[in-house]
Tab-separated table of C-alpha atoms and ligand atoms in Angstrom:
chain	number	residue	atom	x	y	z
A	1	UNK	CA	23.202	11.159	16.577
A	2	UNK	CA	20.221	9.758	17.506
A	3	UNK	CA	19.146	8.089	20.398
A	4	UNK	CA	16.889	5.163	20.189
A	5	UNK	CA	15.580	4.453	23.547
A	6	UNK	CA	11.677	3.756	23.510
A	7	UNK	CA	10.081	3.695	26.259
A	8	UNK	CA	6.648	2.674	24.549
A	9	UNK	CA	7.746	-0.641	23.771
A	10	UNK	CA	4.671	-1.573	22.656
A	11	UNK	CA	4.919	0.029	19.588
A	12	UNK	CA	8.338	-2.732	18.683
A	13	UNK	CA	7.988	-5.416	16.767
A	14	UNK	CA	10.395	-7.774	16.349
A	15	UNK	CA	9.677	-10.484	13.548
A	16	UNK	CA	11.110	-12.665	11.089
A	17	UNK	CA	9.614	-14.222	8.207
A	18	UNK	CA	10.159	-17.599	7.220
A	19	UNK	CA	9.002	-19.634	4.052
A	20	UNK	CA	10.130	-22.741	1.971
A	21	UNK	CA	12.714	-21.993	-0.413
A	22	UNK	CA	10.669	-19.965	-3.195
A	23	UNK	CA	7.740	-19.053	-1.535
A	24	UNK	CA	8.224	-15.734	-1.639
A	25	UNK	CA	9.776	-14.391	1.722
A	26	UNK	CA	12.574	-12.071	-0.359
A	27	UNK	CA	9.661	-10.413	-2.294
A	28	UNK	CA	7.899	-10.114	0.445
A	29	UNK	CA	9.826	-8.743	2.727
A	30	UNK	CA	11.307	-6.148	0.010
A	31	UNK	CA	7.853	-4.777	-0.536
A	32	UNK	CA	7.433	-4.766	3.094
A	33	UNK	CA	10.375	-2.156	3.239
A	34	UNK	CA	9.260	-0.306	0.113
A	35	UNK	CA	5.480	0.419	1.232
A	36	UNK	CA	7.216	1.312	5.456
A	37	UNK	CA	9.694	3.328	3.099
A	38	UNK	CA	7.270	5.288	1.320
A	39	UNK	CA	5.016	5.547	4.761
A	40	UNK	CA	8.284	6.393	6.680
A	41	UNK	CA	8.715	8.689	4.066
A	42	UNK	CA	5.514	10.024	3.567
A	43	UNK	CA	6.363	13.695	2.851
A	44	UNK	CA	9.292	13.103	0.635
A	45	UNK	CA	7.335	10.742	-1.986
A	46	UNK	CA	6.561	13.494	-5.020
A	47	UNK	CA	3.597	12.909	-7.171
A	48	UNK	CA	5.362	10.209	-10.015
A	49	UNK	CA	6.990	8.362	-7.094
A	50	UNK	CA	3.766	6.563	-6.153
A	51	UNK	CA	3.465	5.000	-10.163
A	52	UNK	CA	7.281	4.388	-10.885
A	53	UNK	CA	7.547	0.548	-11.429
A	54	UNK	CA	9.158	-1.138	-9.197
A	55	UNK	CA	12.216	-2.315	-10.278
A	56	UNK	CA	12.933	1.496	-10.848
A	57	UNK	CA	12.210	2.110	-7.771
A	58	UNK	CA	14.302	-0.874	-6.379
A	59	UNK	CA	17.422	0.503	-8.488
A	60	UNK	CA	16.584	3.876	-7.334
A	61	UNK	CA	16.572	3.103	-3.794
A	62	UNK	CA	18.908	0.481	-3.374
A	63	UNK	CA	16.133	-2.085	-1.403
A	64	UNK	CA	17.524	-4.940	-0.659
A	65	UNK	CA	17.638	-7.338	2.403
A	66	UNK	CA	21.288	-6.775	3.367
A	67	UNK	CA	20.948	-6.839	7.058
A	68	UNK	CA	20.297	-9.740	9.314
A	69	UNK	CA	18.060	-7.413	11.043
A	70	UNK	CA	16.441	-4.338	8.883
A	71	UNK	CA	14.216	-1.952	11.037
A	72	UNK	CA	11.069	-0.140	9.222
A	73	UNK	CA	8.123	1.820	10.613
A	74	UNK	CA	4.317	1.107	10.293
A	75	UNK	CA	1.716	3.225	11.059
A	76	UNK	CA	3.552	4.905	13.935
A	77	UNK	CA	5.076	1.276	15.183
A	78	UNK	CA	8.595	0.514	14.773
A	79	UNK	CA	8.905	-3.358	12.937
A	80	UNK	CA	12.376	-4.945	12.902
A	81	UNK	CA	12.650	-7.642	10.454
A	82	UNK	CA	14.867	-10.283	11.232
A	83	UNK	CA	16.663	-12.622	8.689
A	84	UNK	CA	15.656	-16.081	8.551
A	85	UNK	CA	16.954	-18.291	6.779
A	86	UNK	CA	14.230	-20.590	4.395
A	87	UNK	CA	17.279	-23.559	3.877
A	88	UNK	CA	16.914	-26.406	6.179
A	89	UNK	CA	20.453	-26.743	5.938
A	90	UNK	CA	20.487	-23.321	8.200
A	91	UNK	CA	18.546	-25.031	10.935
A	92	UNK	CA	21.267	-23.410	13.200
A	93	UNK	CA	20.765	-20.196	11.888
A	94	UNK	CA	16.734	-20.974	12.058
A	95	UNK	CA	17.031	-21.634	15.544
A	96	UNK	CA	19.380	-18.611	16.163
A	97	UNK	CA	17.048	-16.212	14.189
A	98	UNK	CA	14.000	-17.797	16.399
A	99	UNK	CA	15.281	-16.814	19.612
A	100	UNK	CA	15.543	-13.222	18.898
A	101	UNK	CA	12.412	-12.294	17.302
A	102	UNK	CA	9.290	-12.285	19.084
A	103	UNK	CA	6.579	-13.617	16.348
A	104	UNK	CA	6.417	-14.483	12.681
A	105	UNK	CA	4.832	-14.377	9.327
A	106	UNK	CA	4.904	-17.614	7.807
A	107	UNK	CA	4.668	-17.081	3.779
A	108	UNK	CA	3.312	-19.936	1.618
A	109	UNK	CA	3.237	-20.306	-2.167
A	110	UNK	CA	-0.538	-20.473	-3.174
A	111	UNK	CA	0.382	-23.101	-5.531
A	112	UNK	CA	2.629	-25.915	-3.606
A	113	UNK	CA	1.159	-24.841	-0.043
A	114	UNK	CA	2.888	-26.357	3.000
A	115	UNK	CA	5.921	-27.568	1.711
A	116	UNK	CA	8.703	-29.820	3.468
A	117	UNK	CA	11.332	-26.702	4.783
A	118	UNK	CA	7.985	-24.787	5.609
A	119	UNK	CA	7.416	-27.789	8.336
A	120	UNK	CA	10.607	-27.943	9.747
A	121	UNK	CA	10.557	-23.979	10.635
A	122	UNK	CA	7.092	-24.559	11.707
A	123	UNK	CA	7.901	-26.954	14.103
A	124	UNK	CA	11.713	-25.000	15.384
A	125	UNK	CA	9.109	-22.519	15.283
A	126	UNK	CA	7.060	-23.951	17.732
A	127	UNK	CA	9.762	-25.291	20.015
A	128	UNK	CA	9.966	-21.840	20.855
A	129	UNK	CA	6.261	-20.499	21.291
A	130	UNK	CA	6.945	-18.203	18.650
A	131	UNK	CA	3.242	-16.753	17.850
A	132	UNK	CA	2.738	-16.942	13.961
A	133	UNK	CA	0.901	-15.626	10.927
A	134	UNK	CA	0.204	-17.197	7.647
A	135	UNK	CA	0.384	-15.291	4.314
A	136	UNK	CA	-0.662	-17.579	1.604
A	137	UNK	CA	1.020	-16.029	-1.204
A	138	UNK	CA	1.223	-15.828	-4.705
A	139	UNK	CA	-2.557	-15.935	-5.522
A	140	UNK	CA	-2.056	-14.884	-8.751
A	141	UNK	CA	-0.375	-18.241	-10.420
A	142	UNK	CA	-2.033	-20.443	-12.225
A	143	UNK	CA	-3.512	-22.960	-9.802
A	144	UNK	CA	-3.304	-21.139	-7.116
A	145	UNK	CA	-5.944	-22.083	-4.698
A	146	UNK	CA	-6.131	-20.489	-1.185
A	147	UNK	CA	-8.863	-22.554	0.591
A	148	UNK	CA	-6.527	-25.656	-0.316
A	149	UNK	CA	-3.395	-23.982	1.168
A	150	UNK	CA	-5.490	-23.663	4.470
A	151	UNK	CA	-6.148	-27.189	4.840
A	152	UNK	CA	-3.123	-27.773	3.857
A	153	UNK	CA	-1.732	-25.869	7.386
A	154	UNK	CA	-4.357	-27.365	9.102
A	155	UNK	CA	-3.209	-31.474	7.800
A	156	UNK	CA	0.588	-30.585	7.408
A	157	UNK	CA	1.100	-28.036	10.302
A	158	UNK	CA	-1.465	-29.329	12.768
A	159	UNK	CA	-2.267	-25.701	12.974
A	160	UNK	CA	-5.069	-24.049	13.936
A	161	UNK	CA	-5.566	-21.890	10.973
A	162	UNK	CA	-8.275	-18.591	11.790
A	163	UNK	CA	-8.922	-17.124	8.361
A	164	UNK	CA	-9.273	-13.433	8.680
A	165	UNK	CA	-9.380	-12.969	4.473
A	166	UNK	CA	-11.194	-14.724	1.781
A	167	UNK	CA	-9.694	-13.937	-2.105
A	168	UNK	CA	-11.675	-11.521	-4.430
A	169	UNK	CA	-10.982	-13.381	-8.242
A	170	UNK	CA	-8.617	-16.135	-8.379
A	171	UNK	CA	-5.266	-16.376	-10.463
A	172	UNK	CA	-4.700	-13.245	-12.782
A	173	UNK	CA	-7.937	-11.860	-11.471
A	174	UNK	CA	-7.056	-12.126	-8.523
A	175	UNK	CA	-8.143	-8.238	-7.007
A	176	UNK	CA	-8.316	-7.925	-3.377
A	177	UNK	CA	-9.236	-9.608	-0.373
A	178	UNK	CA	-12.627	-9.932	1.490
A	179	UNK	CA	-11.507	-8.698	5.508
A	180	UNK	CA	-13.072	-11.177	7.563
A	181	UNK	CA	-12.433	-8.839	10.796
A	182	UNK	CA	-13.814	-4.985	9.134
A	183	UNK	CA	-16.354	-7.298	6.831
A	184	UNK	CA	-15.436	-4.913	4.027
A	185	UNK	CA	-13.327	-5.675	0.749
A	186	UNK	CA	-9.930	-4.524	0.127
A	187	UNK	CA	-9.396	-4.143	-3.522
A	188	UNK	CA	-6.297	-3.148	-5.383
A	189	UNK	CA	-8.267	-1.403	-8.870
A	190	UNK	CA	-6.141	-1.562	-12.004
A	191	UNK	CA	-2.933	-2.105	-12.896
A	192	UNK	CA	-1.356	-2.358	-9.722
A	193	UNK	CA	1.788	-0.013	-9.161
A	194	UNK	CA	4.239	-0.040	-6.386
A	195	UNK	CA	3.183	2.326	-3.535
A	196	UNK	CA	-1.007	1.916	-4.728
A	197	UNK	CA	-3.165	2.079	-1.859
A	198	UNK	CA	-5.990	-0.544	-1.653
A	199	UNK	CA	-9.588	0.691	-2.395
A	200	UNK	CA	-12.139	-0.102	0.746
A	201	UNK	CA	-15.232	-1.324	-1.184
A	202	UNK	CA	-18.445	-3.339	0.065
A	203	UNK	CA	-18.039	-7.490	-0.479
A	204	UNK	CA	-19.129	-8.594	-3.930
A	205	UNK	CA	-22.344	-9.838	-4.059
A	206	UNK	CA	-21.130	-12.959	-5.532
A	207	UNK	CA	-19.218	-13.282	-1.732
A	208	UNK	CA	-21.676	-12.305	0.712
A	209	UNK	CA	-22.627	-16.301	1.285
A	210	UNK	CA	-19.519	-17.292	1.653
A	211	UNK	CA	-18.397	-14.231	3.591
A	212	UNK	CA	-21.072	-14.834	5.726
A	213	UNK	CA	-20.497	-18.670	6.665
A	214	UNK	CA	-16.128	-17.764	7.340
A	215	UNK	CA	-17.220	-14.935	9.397
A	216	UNK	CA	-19.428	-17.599	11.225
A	217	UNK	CA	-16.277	-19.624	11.334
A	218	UNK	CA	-14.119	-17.028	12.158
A	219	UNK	CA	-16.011	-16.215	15.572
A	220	UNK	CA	-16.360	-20.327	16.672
A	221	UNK	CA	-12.545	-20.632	15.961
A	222	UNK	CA	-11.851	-17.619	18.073
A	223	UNK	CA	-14.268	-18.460	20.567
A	224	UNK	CA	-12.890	-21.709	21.153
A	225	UNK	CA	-9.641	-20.264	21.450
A	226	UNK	CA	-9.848	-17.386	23.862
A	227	UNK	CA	-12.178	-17.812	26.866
A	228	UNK	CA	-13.324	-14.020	27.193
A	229	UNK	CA	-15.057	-14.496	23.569
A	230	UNK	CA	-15.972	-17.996	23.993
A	231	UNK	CA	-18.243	-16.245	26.983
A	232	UNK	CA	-19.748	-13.463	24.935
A	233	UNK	CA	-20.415	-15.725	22.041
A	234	UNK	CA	-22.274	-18.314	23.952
A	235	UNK	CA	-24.447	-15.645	25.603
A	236	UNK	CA	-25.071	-13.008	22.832
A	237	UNK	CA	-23.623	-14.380	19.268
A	238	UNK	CA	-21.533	-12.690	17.271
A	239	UNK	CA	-21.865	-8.731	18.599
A	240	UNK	CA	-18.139	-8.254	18.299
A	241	UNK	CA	-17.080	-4.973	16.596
A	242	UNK	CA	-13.920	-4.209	15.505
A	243	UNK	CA	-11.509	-3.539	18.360
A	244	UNK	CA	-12.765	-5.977	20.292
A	245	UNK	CA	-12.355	-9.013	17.697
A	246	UNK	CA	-8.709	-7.543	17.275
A	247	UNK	CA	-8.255	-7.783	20.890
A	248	UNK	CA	-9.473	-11.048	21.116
A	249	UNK	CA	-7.548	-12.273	17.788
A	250	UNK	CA	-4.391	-11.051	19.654
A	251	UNK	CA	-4.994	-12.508	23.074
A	252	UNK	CA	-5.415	-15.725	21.143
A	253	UNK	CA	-2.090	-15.596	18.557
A	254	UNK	CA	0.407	-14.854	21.379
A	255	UNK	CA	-1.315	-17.513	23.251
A	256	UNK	CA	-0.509	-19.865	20.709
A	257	UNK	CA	-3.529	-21.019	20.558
A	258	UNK	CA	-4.039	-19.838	16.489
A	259	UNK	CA	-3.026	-18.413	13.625
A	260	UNK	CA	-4.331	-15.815	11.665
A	261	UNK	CA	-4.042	-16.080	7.671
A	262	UNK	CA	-3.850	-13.635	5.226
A	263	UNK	CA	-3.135	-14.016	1.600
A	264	UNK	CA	-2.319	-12.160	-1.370
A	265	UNK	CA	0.600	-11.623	-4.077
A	266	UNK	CA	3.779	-9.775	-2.968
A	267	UNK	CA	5.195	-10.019	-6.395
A	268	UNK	CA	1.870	-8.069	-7.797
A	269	UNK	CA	1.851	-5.644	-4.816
A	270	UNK	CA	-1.774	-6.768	-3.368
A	271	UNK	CA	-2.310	-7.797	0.038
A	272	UNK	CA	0.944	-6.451	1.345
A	273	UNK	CA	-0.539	-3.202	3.203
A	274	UNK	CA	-3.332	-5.517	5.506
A	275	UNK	CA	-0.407	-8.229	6.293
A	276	UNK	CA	1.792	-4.954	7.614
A	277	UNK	CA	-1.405	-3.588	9.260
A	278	UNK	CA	-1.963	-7.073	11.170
A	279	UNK	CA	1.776	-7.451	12.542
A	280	UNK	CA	0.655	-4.881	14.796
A	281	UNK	CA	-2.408	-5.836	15.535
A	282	UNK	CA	-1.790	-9.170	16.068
A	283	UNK	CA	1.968	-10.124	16.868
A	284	UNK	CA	3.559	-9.317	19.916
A	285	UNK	CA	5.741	-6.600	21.546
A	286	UNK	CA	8.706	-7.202	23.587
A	287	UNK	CA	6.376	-6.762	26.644
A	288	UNK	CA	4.237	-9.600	25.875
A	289	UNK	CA	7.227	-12.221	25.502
A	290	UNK	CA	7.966	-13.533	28.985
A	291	UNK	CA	10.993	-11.505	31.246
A	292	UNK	CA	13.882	-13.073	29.747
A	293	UNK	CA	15.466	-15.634	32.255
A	294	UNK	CA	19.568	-16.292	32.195
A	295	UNK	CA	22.067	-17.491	35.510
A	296	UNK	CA	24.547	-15.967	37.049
A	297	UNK	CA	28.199	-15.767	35.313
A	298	UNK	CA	29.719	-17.246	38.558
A	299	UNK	CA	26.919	-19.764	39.258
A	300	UNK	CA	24.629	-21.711	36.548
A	301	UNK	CA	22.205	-22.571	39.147
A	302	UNK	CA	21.335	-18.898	40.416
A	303	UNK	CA	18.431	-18.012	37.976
A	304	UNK	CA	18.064	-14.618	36.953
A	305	UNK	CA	15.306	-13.027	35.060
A	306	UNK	CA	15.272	-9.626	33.506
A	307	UNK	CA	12.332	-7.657	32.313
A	308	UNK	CA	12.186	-5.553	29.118
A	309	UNK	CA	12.761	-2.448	30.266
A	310	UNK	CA	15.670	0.047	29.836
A	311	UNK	CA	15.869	0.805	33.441
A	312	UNK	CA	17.202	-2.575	34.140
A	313	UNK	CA	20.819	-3.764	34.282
A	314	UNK	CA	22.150	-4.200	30.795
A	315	UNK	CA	21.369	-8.264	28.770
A	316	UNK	CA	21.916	-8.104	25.094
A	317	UNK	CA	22.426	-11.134	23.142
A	318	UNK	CA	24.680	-11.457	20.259
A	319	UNK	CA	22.976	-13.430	17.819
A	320	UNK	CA	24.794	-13.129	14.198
A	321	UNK	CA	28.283	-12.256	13.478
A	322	UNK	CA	27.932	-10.577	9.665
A	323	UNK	CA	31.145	-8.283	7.792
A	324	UNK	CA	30.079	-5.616	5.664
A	325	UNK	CA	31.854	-4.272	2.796
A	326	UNK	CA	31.804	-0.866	4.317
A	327	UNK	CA	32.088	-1.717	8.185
A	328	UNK	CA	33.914	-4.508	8.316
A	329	UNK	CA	32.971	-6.748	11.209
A	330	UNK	CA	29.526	-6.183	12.509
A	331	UNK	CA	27.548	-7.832	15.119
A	332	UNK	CA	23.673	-8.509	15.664
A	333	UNK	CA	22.717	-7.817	18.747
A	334	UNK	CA	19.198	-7.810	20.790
A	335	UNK	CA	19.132	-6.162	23.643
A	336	UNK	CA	16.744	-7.392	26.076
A	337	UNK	CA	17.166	-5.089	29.117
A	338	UNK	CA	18.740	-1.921	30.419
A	339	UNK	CA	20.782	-0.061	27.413
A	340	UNK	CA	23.257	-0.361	25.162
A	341	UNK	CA	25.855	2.727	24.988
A	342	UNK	CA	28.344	3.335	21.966
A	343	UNK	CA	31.552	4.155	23.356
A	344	UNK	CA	30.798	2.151	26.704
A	345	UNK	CA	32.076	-0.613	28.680
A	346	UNK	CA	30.128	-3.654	29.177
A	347	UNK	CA	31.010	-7.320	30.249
A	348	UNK	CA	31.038	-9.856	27.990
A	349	UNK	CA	29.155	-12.143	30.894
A	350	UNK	CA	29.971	-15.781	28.404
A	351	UNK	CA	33.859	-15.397	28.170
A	352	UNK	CA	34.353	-12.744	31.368
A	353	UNK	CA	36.339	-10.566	29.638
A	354	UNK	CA	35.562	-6.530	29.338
A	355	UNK	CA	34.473	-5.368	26.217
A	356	UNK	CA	34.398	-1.407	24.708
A	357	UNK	CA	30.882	-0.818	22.196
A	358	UNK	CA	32.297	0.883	19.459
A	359	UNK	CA	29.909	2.563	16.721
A	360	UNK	CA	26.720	1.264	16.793
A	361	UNK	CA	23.696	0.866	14.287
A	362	UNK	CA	20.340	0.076	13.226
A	363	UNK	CA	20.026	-0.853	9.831
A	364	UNK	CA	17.244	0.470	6.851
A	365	UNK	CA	16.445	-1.059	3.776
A	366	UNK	CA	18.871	1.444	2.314
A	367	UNK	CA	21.085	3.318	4.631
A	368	UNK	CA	22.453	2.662	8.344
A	369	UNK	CA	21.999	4.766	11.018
A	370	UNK	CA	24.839	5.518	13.729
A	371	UNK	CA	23.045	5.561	17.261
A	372	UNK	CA	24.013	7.151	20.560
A	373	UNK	CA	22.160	4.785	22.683
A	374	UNK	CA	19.417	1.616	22.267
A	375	UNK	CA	17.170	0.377	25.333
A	376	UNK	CA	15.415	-2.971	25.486
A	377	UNK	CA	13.491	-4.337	22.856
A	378	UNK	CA	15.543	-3.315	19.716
A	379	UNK	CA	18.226	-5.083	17.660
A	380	UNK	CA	20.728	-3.495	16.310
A	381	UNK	CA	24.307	-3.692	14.488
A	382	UNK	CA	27.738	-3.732	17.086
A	383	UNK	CA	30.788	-2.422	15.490
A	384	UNK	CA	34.373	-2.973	17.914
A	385	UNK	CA	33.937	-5.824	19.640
A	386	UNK	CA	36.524	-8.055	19.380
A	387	UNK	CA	35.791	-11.243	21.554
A	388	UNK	CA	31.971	-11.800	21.267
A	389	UNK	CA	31.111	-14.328	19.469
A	390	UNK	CA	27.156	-15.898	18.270
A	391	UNK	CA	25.562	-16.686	21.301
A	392	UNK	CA	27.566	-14.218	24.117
A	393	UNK	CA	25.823	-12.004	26.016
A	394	UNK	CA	27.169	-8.424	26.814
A	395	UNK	CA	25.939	-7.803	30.087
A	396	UNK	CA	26.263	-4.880	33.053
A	397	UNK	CA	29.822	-5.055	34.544
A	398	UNK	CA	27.979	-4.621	38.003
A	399	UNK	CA	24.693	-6.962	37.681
A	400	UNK	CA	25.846	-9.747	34.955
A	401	UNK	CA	24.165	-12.111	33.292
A	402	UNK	CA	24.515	-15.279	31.185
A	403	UNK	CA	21.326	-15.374	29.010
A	404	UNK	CA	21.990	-18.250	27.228
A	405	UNK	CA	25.293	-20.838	25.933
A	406	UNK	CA	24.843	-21.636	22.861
A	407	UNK	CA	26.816	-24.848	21.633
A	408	UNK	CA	26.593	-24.469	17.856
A	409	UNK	CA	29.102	-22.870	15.377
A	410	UNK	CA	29.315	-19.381	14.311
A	411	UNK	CA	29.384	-18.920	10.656
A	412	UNK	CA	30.764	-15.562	9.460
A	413	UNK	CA	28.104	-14.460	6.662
A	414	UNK	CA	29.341	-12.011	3.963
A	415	UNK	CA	26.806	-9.051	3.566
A	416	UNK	CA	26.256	-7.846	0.134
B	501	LIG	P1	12.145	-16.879	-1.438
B	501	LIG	O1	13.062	-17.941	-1.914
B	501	LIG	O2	11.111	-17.413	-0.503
B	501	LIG	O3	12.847	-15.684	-0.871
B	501	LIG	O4	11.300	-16.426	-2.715
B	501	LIG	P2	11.422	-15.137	-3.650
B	501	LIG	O5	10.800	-13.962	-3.017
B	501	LIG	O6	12.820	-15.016	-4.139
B	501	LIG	O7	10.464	-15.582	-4.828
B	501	LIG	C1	10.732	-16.715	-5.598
B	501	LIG	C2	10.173	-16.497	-6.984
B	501	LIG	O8	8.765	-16.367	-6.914
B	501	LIG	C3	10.692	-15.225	-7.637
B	501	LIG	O9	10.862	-15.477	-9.006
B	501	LIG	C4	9.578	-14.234	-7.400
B	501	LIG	O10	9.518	-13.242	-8.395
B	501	LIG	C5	8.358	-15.126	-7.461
B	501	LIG	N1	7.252	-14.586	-6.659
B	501	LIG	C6	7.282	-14.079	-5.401
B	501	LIG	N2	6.068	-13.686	-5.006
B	501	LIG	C7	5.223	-13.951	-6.036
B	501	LIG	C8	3.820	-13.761	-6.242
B	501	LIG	O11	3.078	-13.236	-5.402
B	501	LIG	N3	3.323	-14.171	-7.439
B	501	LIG	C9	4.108	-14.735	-8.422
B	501	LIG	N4	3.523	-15.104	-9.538
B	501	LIG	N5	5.421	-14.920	-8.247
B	501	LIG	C10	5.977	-14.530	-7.092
């Protein structure tokens, strides 16, 4: 059985991606899991795999989100995707989802852009310094229009929008995407199939201009918000290469201080690969969140803070109660110090009684995985427990905690 303790937790994401009804966050985050399948997977994908369309492929493999928290792997990192909801009428749930995740992607239809529900999230969202990324999505429709869509986030949001890509081709020739960062183009050539790789070409000449003047832009919005480039700029001008911009671009998301924007369309399989390829470089870790604070179980006014580290005295939070058709009665947890043992005794530190962890899991797109043992920074599935509720935290019998009391109901969601 494996045991998922990792100790580099700065390879962990945690992130959720939230959208307006219809914008696109199910097919987005389904080929999210297909193309960290097939990378996951690398060995296993035979030669016809790669050009199998993709509903084939989605029948074949079963993706589906069926998890409120699905965990994937990028380019050596480990991403856990958790659910949130797009209804306003789950602003609970929002709120819930928002506390548990570390950043977010933020997906908006090219088409309507920033859209009613989209605000609301935005601003839950910001309530609790989540650090965010746009994808504009859905390029390809008719009317589609991507530089409108940014200003758009910049009127609606009252964001600070850094573009990092400019479209190649709009609507159904929509191609690729001009990377601000690498100043190269990224261009998905012919018909596009699930699992296709984008081609690295040089901008079209018919872009260099306008390349030019949002790489211009690019650099003054970054300068102005991170200090250490601000400095560099003033003195030298742009002489940033790669790493360094990406370090800066970082410094300046978590801040809060802006928000990088991608776009592409999920549905058509372009753009996809660069948004997975900037959750790591830009979102945070577990270790760039602040130590999580909670009181004492006997006294509300004794602070106590824990940091993310598995050698700390167990705090997990239990953030969605879900029953699955094969498990029965499951719940989310993230763990946000020490570890998590099946088969082990913790304190529920919210209700004070003793509680035993039964089985527990980390979901996949299309299979669960028993686990021995979790640390901090991952979220995964409790089977056994039979008082927690939304909200608890299962804490250390020795060196308890009460992370946080959450007022608000706790629906029981059906997994499919
Ligand atoms: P959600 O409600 O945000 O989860 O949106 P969905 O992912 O379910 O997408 C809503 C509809 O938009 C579905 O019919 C999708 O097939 C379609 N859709 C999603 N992404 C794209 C895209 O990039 N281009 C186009 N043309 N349609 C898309």
């Amino acid at each position: 059985m494996a045991v998922e303790i990792t100790t580099d937790l700065s390879t962990v994401r945690n992130i959720g991606i939230m959208a307006h009804i219809d914008a696109g966050k199910t097919t987005t985050t389904e080929r999210i899991l297909f193309y960290t399948g097939i990378s996951y997977k690398i060995g296993e994908v035979h030669e016809g795999a790669a050009t199998m369309d993709w509903m084939e492929q989605e029948q074949e493999r079963g993706i589906t989100i069926t998890s409120a928290a699905t965990t994937c792997w990028w380019k050596n990192h480990q991403i856990n995707i958790i659910d949130t909801p797009g209804h306003v009428d789950f602003t609970v749930e929002v709120e819930r989802s928002l506390r548990v995740l570390d950043g977010a992607v933020a997906v908006f239809d090219g088409v309507a852009g920033v859209e009613p529900q989209s605000m609301t999230v935005w601003r839950q969202a910001n309530k609790y310094n989540v650090p965010r990324m746009c994808f504009v999505n859905k390029l390809d429709r008719t009317g589609a229009d991507f530089y409108r869509v940014v200003e758009t986030i910049v009127s609606k949001l009252n964001a600070t929008p850094l573009v990092l890509q400019l479209p190649i081709g709009a609507e159904g020739d929509f191609i690729g995407v001009v990377d601000l960062v690498e100043m190269n183009a990224k261009v998905w050539r012919g018909e596009t199939k699930q699992g296709e790789d984008y081609v690295v070409e040089e901008i079209p000449a018919d872009l260099a201009d306008k390349a030019a003047e949002y790489r211009e832009k690019l650099v003054e919005t970054l300068a102005e918000g991170d200090d250490e480039t601000m400095e560099v700029y003033l003195e030298e001008g742009d002489v940033f290469d790669v790493p360094t911009l990406k370090a800066a671009i970082r410094r300046a998301t978590l801040a809060g201080n802006l928000n990088p924007i991608l776009t592409g369309t999920a549905f058509k399989n372009k753009g996809v690969q660069p948004l997975l390829d900037a959750v790591i470089d830009y979102l945070p870790s577990p270790l760039d969140v602040e130590s999580i604070i909670g009181h004492s179980p006997k006294d509300e006014t004794v602070e106590i803070a824990r940091q993310p580290s598995a050698d700390e005295p167990l705090a997990a939070l239990a953030f969605k109660i879900a029953t699955d058709p094969h498990l029965g009665k499951l719940i989310f947890v993230r763990v946000y110090s020490g570890k998590l043992e099946a088969g082990s005794t913790v304190l529920n530190a919210s209700n004070g009684k003793k509680e035993r962890i039964g089985k527990v899991y980390q979901m996949h797109a299309n299979k669960r995985e028993e686990i021995a043992a979790v640390g901090a920074g991952q979220i995964v599935a409790v089977m056994g427990l039979k008082e927690t509720k939304t909200g608890h935290t299962l804490a250390d019998p020795q060196n308890p905690v009460v992370l946080e009391s959450m007022t608000f109901p706790a629906p029981v969601i059906e997994v499919a």
